[in-house]
Amino acid sequence: MACYQMGPNTHSIPMTLFRENRDRVMAELRKVPALEGKQALVVLQGGDNISLYDTDVDYVFRQESYFTYLFGVTEPGCYGTVDVTSGRATLYVPRLPAEYAVWMGPLLTPDDFKTKYEVDAVHYADEIDVKIGEENPSVLLTL
């Protein structure tokens, strides 16, 4: 079972907690009269790295709170969508150049992210406009 953990000897949280959070939020959104009969899609942007004085040093990364609540993702540069009707969660991760493996070690594939975060689908962030277009939602819910 995948878990959310911020390091050795820290509390381990099962990723099912984030699925339950998504289910609760979608259940409440289904009750909103303005969304009845509409194909609504929640779209959230996670946090990004911020460089310190335009150098190769970054501030300590902190994920966006609402994004953490629904997805539990610890990496920067991600987006997430949740279909209000079905609860289907999709994670969009940055497409990193192969050279990044020199500094970061083996890069995670979309299947690795899907397993790690227990979402229904994973695509690269540069595909988000196409993938949302394929879903053809009538309403996008953003912060």
GROMACS .gro file of N, CA and C in nm, residues 5-141:
model
  411
    5GLN      N    1   0.462   1.007   0.329
    5GLN     CA    2   0.554   1.013   0.441
    5GLN      C    3   0.661   1.117   0.408
    6MET      N    4   0.691   1.203   0.502
    6MET     CA    5   0.785   1.312   0.478
    6MET      C    6   0.928   1.279   0.518
    7GLY      N    7   0.957   1.152   0.537
    7GLY     CA    8   1.094   1.112   0.568
    7GLY      C    9   1.097   0.998   0.666
    8PRO      N   10   1.217   0.947   0.694
    8PRO     CA   11   1.230   0.837   0.789
    8PRO      C   12   1.182   0.881   0.928
    9ASN      N   13   1.123   0.788   0.997
    9ASN     CA   14   1.075   0.811   1.134
    9ASN      C   15   0.967   0.918   1.145
   10THR      N   16   0.893   0.940   1.035
   10THR     CA   17   0.779   1.031   1.040
   10THR      C   18   0.651   0.949   1.024
   11HIS      N   19   0.540   1.007   1.061
   11HIS     CA   20   0.412   0.937   1.055
   11HIS      C   21   0.378   0.902   0.910
   12SER      N   22   0.331   0.782   0.888
   12SER     CA   23   0.295   0.733   0.755
   12SER      C   24   0.143   0.740   0.738
   13ILE      N   25   0.099   0.805   0.630
   13ILE     CA   26  -0.044   0.820   0.603
   13ILE      C   27  -0.077   0.742   0.476
   14PRO      N   28  -0.172   0.649   0.480
   14PRO     CA   29  -0.207   0.574   0.358
   14PRO      C   30  -0.266   0.667   0.252
   15MET      N   31  -0.230   0.644   0.127
   15MET     CA   32  -0.279   0.728   0.017
   15MET      C   33  -0.431   0.719   0.001
   16THR      N   34  -0.492   0.617   0.060
   16THR     CA   35  -0.638   0.607   0.053
   16THR      C   36  -0.705   0.725   0.123
   17LEU      N   37  -0.635   0.789   0.217
   17LEU     CA   38  -0.689   0.908   0.283
   17LEU      C   39  -0.719   1.017   0.181
   18PHE      N   40  -0.632   1.036   0.084
   18PHE     CA   41  -0.651   1.141  -0.016
   18PHE      C   42  -0.764   1.106  -0.111
   19ARG      N   43  -0.781   0.976  -0.142
   19ARG     CA   44  -0.895   0.934  -0.223
   19ARG      C   45  -1.025   0.963  -0.145
   20GLU      N   46  -1.024   0.934  -0.016
   20GLU     CA   47  -1.143   0.962   0.066
   20GLU      C   48  -1.171   1.112   0.072
   21ASN      N   49  -1.066   1.194   0.080
   21ASN     CA   50  -1.084   1.339   0.076
   21ASN      C   51  -1.149   1.382  -0.054
   22ARG      N   52  -1.100   1.326  -0.167
   22ARG     CA   53  -1.159   1.360  -0.298
   22ARG      C   54  -1.305   1.317  -0.303
   23ASP      N   55  -1.333   1.198  -0.253
   23ASP     CA   56  -1.471   1.148  -0.254
   23ASP      C   57  -1.563   1.239  -0.173
   24ARG      N   58  -1.517   1.285  -0.057
   24ARG     CA   59  -1.598   1.375   0.026
   24ARG      C   60  -1.624   1.508  -0.044
   25VAL      N   61  -1.521   1.565  -0.103
   25VAL     CA   62  -1.537   1.694  -0.170
   25VAL      C   63  -1.629   1.680  -0.291
   26MET      N   64  -1.613   1.573  -0.369
   26MET     CA   65  -1.698   1.554  -0.487
   26MET      C   66  -1.843   1.531  -0.445
   27ALA      N   67  -1.866   1.458  -0.335
   27ALA     CA   68  -2.002   1.436  -0.286
   27ALA      C   69  -2.069   1.569  -0.251
   28GLU      N   70  -1.994   1.660  -0.190
   28GLU     CA   71  -2.049   1.791  -0.157
   28GLU      C   72  -2.075   1.874  -0.283
   29LEU      N   73  -1.984   1.865  -0.380
   29LEU     CA   74  -2.004   1.940  -0.505
   29LEU      C   75  -2.124   1.889  -0.583
   30ARG      N   76  -2.152   1.759  -0.575
   30ARG     CA   77  -2.269   1.703  -0.644
   30ARG      C   78  -2.400   1.760  -0.589
   31LYS      N   79  -2.397   1.811  -0.466
   31LYS     CA   80  -2.517   1.868  -0.403
   31LYS      C   81  -2.544   2.013  -0.446
   32VAL      N   82  -2.448   2.075  -0.515
   32VAL     CA   83  -2.461   2.216  -0.554
   32VAL      C   84  -2.562   2.225  -0.669
   33PRO      N   85  -2.673   2.296  -0.649
   33PRO     CA   86  -2.777   2.305  -0.752
   33PRO      C   87  -2.727   2.359  -0.887
   34ALA      N   88  -2.634   2.453  -0.883
   34ALA     CA   89  -2.584   2.513  -1.008
   34ALA      C   90  -2.507   2.413  -1.094
   35LEU      N   91  -2.464   2.301  -1.036
   35LEU     CA   92  -2.387   2.202  -1.111
   35LEU      C   93  -2.472   2.084  -1.159
   36GLU      N   94  -2.601   2.085  -1.125
   36GLU     CA   95  -2.689   1.974  -1.166
   36GLU      C   96  -2.693   1.961  -1.317
   37GLY      N   97  -2.673   1.839  -1.364
   37GLY     CA   98  -2.680   1.811  -1.508
   37GLY      C   99  -2.560   1.860  -1.586
   38LYS      N  100  -2.459   1.909  -1.518
   38LYS     CA  101  -2.339   1.960  -1.587
   38LYS      C  102  -2.223   1.864  -1.568
   39GLN      N  103  -2.136   1.862  -1.666
   39GLN     CA  104  -2.014   1.782  -1.660
   39GLN      C  105  -1.904   1.870  -1.600
   40ALA      N  106  -1.893   1.869  -1.466
   40ALA     CA  107  -1.798   1.956  -1.396
   40ALA      C  108  -1.666   1.885  -1.371
   41LEU      N  109  -1.560   1.963  -1.379
   41LEU     CA  110  -1.425   1.910  -1.357
   41LEU      C  111  -1.351   2.007  -1.265
   42VAL      N  112  -1.300   1.955  -1.154
   42VAL     CA  113  -1.218   2.034  -1.063
   42VAL      C  114  -1.075   2.033  -1.117
   43VAL      N  115  -1.014   2.151  -1.127
   43VAL     CA  116  -0.876   2.164  -1.176
   43VAL      C  117  -0.795   2.236  -1.070
   44LEU      N  118  -0.689   2.171  -1.023
   44LEU     CA  119  -0.602   2.232  -0.921
   44LEU      C  120  -0.458   2.234  -0.969
   45GLN      N  121  -0.389   2.340  -0.934
   45GLN     CA  122  -0.247   2.351  -0.964
   45GLN      C  123  -0.170   2.335  -0.834
   46GLY      N  124  -0.070   2.248  -0.837
   46GLY     CA  125   0.017   2.231  -0.721
   46GLY      C  126   0.120   2.342  -0.715
   47GLY      N  127   0.204   2.337  -0.615
   47GLY     CA  128   0.308   2.438  -0.599
   47GLY      C  129   0.423   2.419  -0.696
   48ASP      N  130   0.502   2.525  -0.712
   48ASP     CA  131   0.620   2.522  -0.798
   48ASP      C  132   0.744   2.558  -0.717
   49ASN      N  133   0.858   2.516  -0.766
   49ASN     CA  134   0.985   2.558  -0.707
   49ASN      C  135   1.004   2.707  -0.734
   50ILE      N  136   1.059   2.777  -0.637
   50ILE     CA  137   1.091   2.919  -0.655
   50ILE      C  138   1.240   2.934  -0.631
   51SER      N  139   1.308   2.991  -0.729
   51SER     CA  140   1.454   3.004  -0.715
   51SER      C  141   1.488   3.125  -0.628
   52LEU      N  142   1.598   3.113  -0.561
   52LEU     CA  143   1.647   3.218  -0.471
   52LEU      C  144   1.736   3.312  -0.551
   53TYR      N  145   1.688   3.432  -0.574
   53TYR     CA  146   1.764   3.535  -0.647
   53TYR      C  147   1.812   3.487  -0.785
   54ASP      N  148   1.727   3.413  -0.855
   54ASP     CA  149   1.760   3.364  -0.990
   54ASP      C  150   1.890   3.284  -0.995
   55THR      N  151   1.913   3.205  -0.892
   55THR     CA  152   2.032   3.119  -0.890
   55THR      C  153   1.988   2.974  -0.906
   56ASP      N  154   2.081   2.884  -0.890
   56ASP     CA  155   2.047   2.742  -0.897
   56ASP      C  156   2.005   2.687  -0.761
   57VAL      N  157   1.976   2.776  -0.666
   57VAL     CA  158   1.931   2.738  -0.533
   57VAL      C  159   1.782   2.771  -0.521
   58ASP      N  160   1.705   2.677  -0.469
   58ASP     CA  161   1.561   2.697  -0.453
   58ASP      C  162   1.526   2.717  -0.307
   59TYR      N  163   1.417   2.793  -0.283
   59TYR     CA  164   1.360   2.796  -0.150
   59TYR      C  165   1.311   2.655  -0.117
   60VAL      N  166   1.294   2.624   0.011
   60VAL     CA  167   1.240   2.494   0.050
   60VAL      C  168   1.099   2.483  -0.008
   61PHE      N  169   1.073   2.376  -0.080
   61PHE     CA  170   0.944   2.359  -0.148
   61PHE      C  171   0.835   2.322  -0.049
   62ARG      N  172   0.722   2.389  -0.061
   62ARG     CA  173   0.602   2.356   0.015
   62ARG      C  174   0.487   2.342  -0.084
   63GLN      N  175   0.422   2.227  -0.081
   63GLN     CA  176   0.311   2.202  -0.174
   63GLN      C  177   0.190   2.288  -0.139
   64GLU      N  178   0.112   2.323  -0.239
   64GLU     CA  179  -0.011   2.400  -0.221
   64GLU      C  180  -0.108   2.318  -0.136
   65SER      N  181  -0.169   2.380  -0.036
   65SER     CA  182  -0.246   2.307   0.066
   65SER      C  183  -0.365   2.230   0.010
   66TYR      N  184  -0.445   2.293  -0.075
   66TYR     CA  185  -0.563   2.224  -0.129
   66TYR      C  186  -0.521   2.107  -0.218
   67PHE      N  187  -0.411   2.126  -0.290
   67PHE     CA  188  -0.360   2.020  -0.376
   67PHE      C  189  -0.314   1.901  -0.291
   68THR      N  190  -0.247   1.930  -0.181
   68THR     CA  191  -0.205   1.824  -0.089
   68THR      C  192  -0.326   1.752  -0.034
   69TYR      N  193  -0.429   1.826   0.005
   69TYR     CA  194  -0.549   1.766   0.064
   69TYR      C  195  -0.615   1.666  -0.030
   70LEU      N  196  -0.619   1.697  -0.159
   70LEU     CA  197  -0.686   1.608  -0.254
   70LEU      C  198  -0.596   1.502  -0.316
   71PHE      N  199  -0.466   1.529  -0.325
   71PHE     CA  200  -0.378   1.436  -0.397
   71PHE      C  201  -0.261   1.381  -0.315
   72GLY      N  202  -0.211   1.454  -0.217
   72GLY     CA  203  -0.097   1.406  -0.139
   72GLY      C  204   0.033   1.406  -0.215
   73VAL      N  205   0.042   1.485  -0.320
   73VAL     CA  206   0.160   1.487  -0.406
   73VAL      C  207   0.268   1.575  -0.342
   74THR      N  208   0.391   1.526  -0.344
   74THR     CA  209   0.502   1.599  -0.283
   74THR      C  210   0.593   1.667  -0.386
   75GLU      N  211   0.580   1.635  -0.513
   75GLU     CA  212   0.666   1.693  -0.616
   75GLU      C  213   0.609   1.826  -0.666
   76PRO      N  214   0.698   1.920  -0.704
   76PRO     CA  215   0.651   2.047  -0.759
   76PRO      C  216   0.611   2.035  -0.906
   77GLY      N  217   0.536   2.135  -0.954
   77GLY     CA  218   0.505   2.144  -1.096
   77GLY      C  219   0.392   2.056  -1.143
   78CYS      N  220   0.311   2.004  -1.054
   78CYS     CA  221   0.203   1.912  -1.091
   78CYS      C  222   0.067   1.983  -1.095
   79TYR      N  223  -0.025   1.923  -1.166
   79TYR     CA  224  -0.164   1.965  -1.171
   79TYR      C  225  -0.250   1.843  -1.144
   80GLY      N  226  -0.374   1.864  -1.106
   80GLY     CA  227  -0.465   1.753  -1.086
   80GLY      C  228  -0.605   1.790  -1.127
   81THR      N  229  -0.679   1.693  -1.177
   81THR     CA  230  -0.820   1.713  -1.209
   81THR      C  231  -0.900   1.601  -1.143
   82VAL      N  232  -1.023   1.635  -1.106
   82VAL     CA  233  -1.116   1.535  -1.052
   82VAL      C  234  -1.250   1.558  -1.117
   83ASP      N  235  -1.305   1.454  -1.179
   83ASP     CA  236  -1.438   1.460  -1.238
   83ASP      C  237  -1.539   1.456  -1.124
   84VAL      N  238  -1.626   1.558  -1.117
   84VAL     CA  239  -1.720   1.568  -1.006
   84VAL      C  240  -1.818   1.451  -1.007
   85THR      N  241  -1.866   1.410  -1.123
   85THR     CA  242  -1.965   1.302  -1.131
   85THR      C  243  -1.907   1.166  -1.096
   86SER      N  244  -1.796   1.131  -1.158
   86SER     CA  245  -1.739   0.997  -1.139
   86SER      C  246  -1.636   0.990  -1.026
   87GLY      N  247  -1.576   1.104  -0.990
   87GLY     CA  248  -1.469   1.103  -0.890
   87GLY      C  249  -1.335   1.062  -0.947
   88ARG      N  250  -1.327   1.045  -1.079
   88ARG     CA  251  -1.203   1.002  -1.144
   88ARG      C  252  -1.096   1.111  -1.129
   89ALA      N  253  -0.982   1.072  -1.070
   89ALA     CA  254  -0.873   1.166  -1.044
   89ALA      C  255  -0.760   1.144  -1.144
   90THR      N  256  -0.714   1.255  -1.202
   90THR     CA  257  -0.603   1.250  -1.296
   90THR      C  258  -0.494   1.344  -1.248
   91LEU      N  259  -0.373   1.296  -1.248
   91LEU     CA  260  -0.258   1.374  -1.207
   91LEU      C  261  -0.176   1.408  -1.331
   92TYR      N  262  -0.130   1.533  -1.339
   92TYR     CA  263  -0.045   1.579  -1.450
   92TYR      C  264   0.090   1.616  -1.391
   93VAL      N  265   0.193   1.549  -1.437
   93VAL     CA  266   0.327   1.568  -1.381
   93VAL      C  267   0.419   1.631  -1.486
   94PRO      N  268   0.523   1.701  -1.442
   94PRO     CA  269   0.615   1.763  -1.538
   94PRO      C  270   0.690   1.657  -1.619
   95ARG      N  271   0.710   1.688  -1.745
   95ARG     CA  272   0.791   1.601  -1.831
   95ARG      C  273   0.936   1.650  -1.819
   96LEU      N  274   1.016   1.578  -1.746
   96LEU     CA  275   1.154   1.620  -1.722
   96LEU      C  276   1.247   1.562  -1.828
   97PRO      N  277   1.346   1.640  -1.872
   97PRO     CA  278   1.444   1.588  -1.968
   97PRO      C  279   1.522   1.472  -1.906
   98ALA      N  280   1.564   1.380  -1.989
   98ALA     CA  281   1.638   1.262  -1.942
   98ALA      C  282   1.765   1.302  -1.866
   99GLU      N  283   1.822   1.418  -1.900
   99GLU     CA  284   1.945   1.464  -1.833
   99GLU      C  285   1.924   1.488  -1.684
  100TYR      N  286   1.802   1.513  -1.641
  100TYR     CA  287   1.774   1.538  -1.500
  100TYR      C  288   1.809   1.417  -1.413
  101ALA      N  289   1.813   1.300  -1.472
  101ALA     CA  290   1.846   1.178  -1.397
  101ALA      C  291   1.986   1.186  -1.336
  102VAL      N  292   2.074   1.268  -1.396
  102VAL     CA  293   2.209   1.285  -1.343
  102VAL      C  294   2.203   1.341  -1.200
  103TRP      N  295   2.112   1.438  -1.176
  103TRP     CA  296   2.102   1.503  -1.046
  103TRP      C  297   1.997   1.438  -0.957
  104MET      N  298   1.890   1.387  -1.019
  104MET     CA  299   1.775   1.340  -0.942
  104MET      C  300   1.769   1.189  -0.927
  105GLY      N  301   1.856   1.118  -0.994
  105GLY     CA  302   1.846   0.972  -0.995
  105GLY      C  303   1.741   0.930  -1.096
  106PRO      N  304   1.702   0.804  -1.097
  106PRO     CA  305   1.605   0.757  -1.195
  106PRO      C  306   1.475   0.839  -1.189
  107LEU      N  307   1.429   0.884  -1.306
  107LEU     CA  308   1.308   0.964  -1.313
  107LEU      C  309   1.185   0.874  -1.309
  108LEU      N  310   1.082   0.920  -1.241
  108LEU     CA  311   0.958   0.843  -1.232
  108LEU      C  312   0.880   0.852  -1.363
  109THR      N  313   0.822   0.740  -1.402
  109THR     CA  314   0.736   0.736  -1.521
  109THR      C  315   0.592   0.765  -1.477
  110PRO      N  316   0.502   0.793  -1.573
  110PRO     CA  317   0.361   0.812  -1.535
  110PRO      C  318   0.305   0.692  -1.457
  111ASP      N  319   0.343   0.571  -1.492
  111ASP     CA  320   0.295   0.453  -1.418
  111ASP      C  321   0.348   0.452  -1.275
  112ASP      N  322   0.471   0.499  -1.256
  112ASP     CA  323   0.527   0.510  -1.120
  112ASP      C  324   0.445   0.608  -1.036
  113PHE      N  325   0.411   0.723  -1.096
  113PHE     CA  326   0.329   0.822  -1.024
  113PHE      C  327   0.190   0.768  -0.994
  114LYS      N  328   0.135   0.693  -1.088
  114LYS     CA  329   0.001   0.635  -1.067
  114LYS      C  330   0.002   0.540  -0.948
  115THR      N  331   0.104   0.459  -0.939
  115THR     CA  332   0.118   0.366  -0.827
  115THR      C  333   0.146   0.441  -0.697
  116LYS      N  334   0.233   0.539  -0.702
  116LYS     CA  335   0.274   0.613  -0.583
  116LYS      C  336   0.158   0.691  -0.521
  117TYR      N  337   0.072   0.752  -0.607
  117TYR     CA  338  -0.034   0.838  -0.555
  117TYR      C  339  -0.174   0.779  -0.566
  118GLU      N  340  -0.185   0.659  -0.618
  118GLU     CA  341  -0.312   0.588  -0.628
  118GLU      C  342  -0.422   0.672  -0.691
  119VAL      N  343  -0.389   0.733  -0.805
  119VAL     CA  344  -0.488   0.807  -0.883
  119VAL      C  345  -0.532   0.720  -1.001
  120ASP      N  346  -0.636   0.764  -1.070
  120ASP     CA  347  -0.690   0.683  -1.180
  120ASP      C  348  -0.608   0.694  -1.308
  121ALA      N  349  -0.546   0.808  -1.331
  121ALA     CA  350  -0.465   0.827  -1.452
  121ALA      C  351  -0.357   0.929  -1.426
  122VAL      N  352  -0.247   0.919  -1.501
  122VAL     CA  353  -0.138   1.016  -1.494
  122VAL      C  354  -0.095   1.049  -1.636
  123HIS      N  355  -0.081   1.180  -1.662
  123HIS     CA  356  -0.032   1.229  -1.791
  123HIS      C  357   0.072   1.336  -1.761
  124TYR      N  358   0.143   1.376  -1.866
  124TYR     CA  359   0.239   1.484  -1.850
  124TYR      C  360   0.167   1.619  -1.850
  125ALA      N  361   0.221   1.715  -1.776
  125ALA     CA  362   0.158   1.846  -1.761
  125ALA      C  363   0.145   1.919  -1.894
  126ASP      N  364   0.236   1.893  -1.987
  126ASP     CA  365   0.226   1.962  -2.117
  126ASP      C  366   0.112   1.907  -2.203
  127GLU      N  367   0.042   1.806  -2.156
  127GLU     CA  368  -0.073   1.749  -2.227
  127GLU      C  369  -0.206   1.789  -2.165
  128ILE      N  370  -0.204   1.873  -2.061
  128ILE     CA  371  -0.325   1.899  -1.984
  128ILE      C  372  -0.436   1.961  -2.069
  129ASP      N  373  -0.402   2.053  -2.159
  129ASP     CA  374  -0.505   2.116  -2.240
  129ASP      C  375  -0.574   2.016  -2.332
  130VAL      N  376  -0.497   1.925  -2.389
  130VAL     CA  377  -0.554   1.823  -2.478
  130VAL      C  378  -0.642   1.726  -2.398
  131LYS      N  379  -0.591   1.680  -2.285
  131LYS     CA  380  -0.665   1.581  -2.205
  131LYS      C  381  -0.794   1.639  -2.147
  132ILE      N  382  -0.790   1.763  -2.101
  132ILE     CA  383  -0.913   1.826  -2.051
  132ILE      C  384  -1.010   1.846  -2.167
  133GLY      N  385  -0.958   1.884  -2.283
  133GLY     CA  386  -1.043   1.899  -2.401
  133GLY      C  387  -1.112   1.769  -2.440
  134GLU      N  388  -1.042   1.658  -2.426
  134GLU     CA  389  -1.102   1.526  -2.456
  134GLU      C  390  -1.216   1.492  -2.360
  135GLU      N  391  -1.205   1.538  -2.236
  135GLU     CA  392  -1.312   1.514  -2.139
  135GLU      C  393  -1.433   1.601  -2.166
  136ASN      N  394  -1.411   1.714  -2.234
  136ASN     CA  395  -1.518   1.805  -2.274
  136ASN      C  396  -1.610   1.846  -2.158
  137PRO      N  397  -1.553   1.899  -2.049
  137PRO     CA  398  -1.640   1.940  -1.938
  137PRO      C  399  -1.717   2.067  -1.974
  138SER      N  400  -1.835   2.082  -1.917
  138SER     CA  401  -1.912   2.204  -1.940
  138SER      C  402  -1.877   2.311  -1.836
  139VAL      N  403  -1.816   2.269  -1.725
  139VAL     CA  404  -1.776   2.362  -1.619
  139VAL      C  405  -1.640   2.321  -1.565
  140LEU      N  406  -1.549   2.419  -1.551
  140LEU     CA  407  -1.421   2.396  -1.484
  140LEU      C  408  -1.426   2.467  -1.350
  141LEU      N  409  -1.399   2.395  -1.244
  141LEU     CA  410  -1.397   2.452  -1.110
  141LEU      C  411  -1.253   2.469  -1.067
   0.00000   0.00000   0.00000
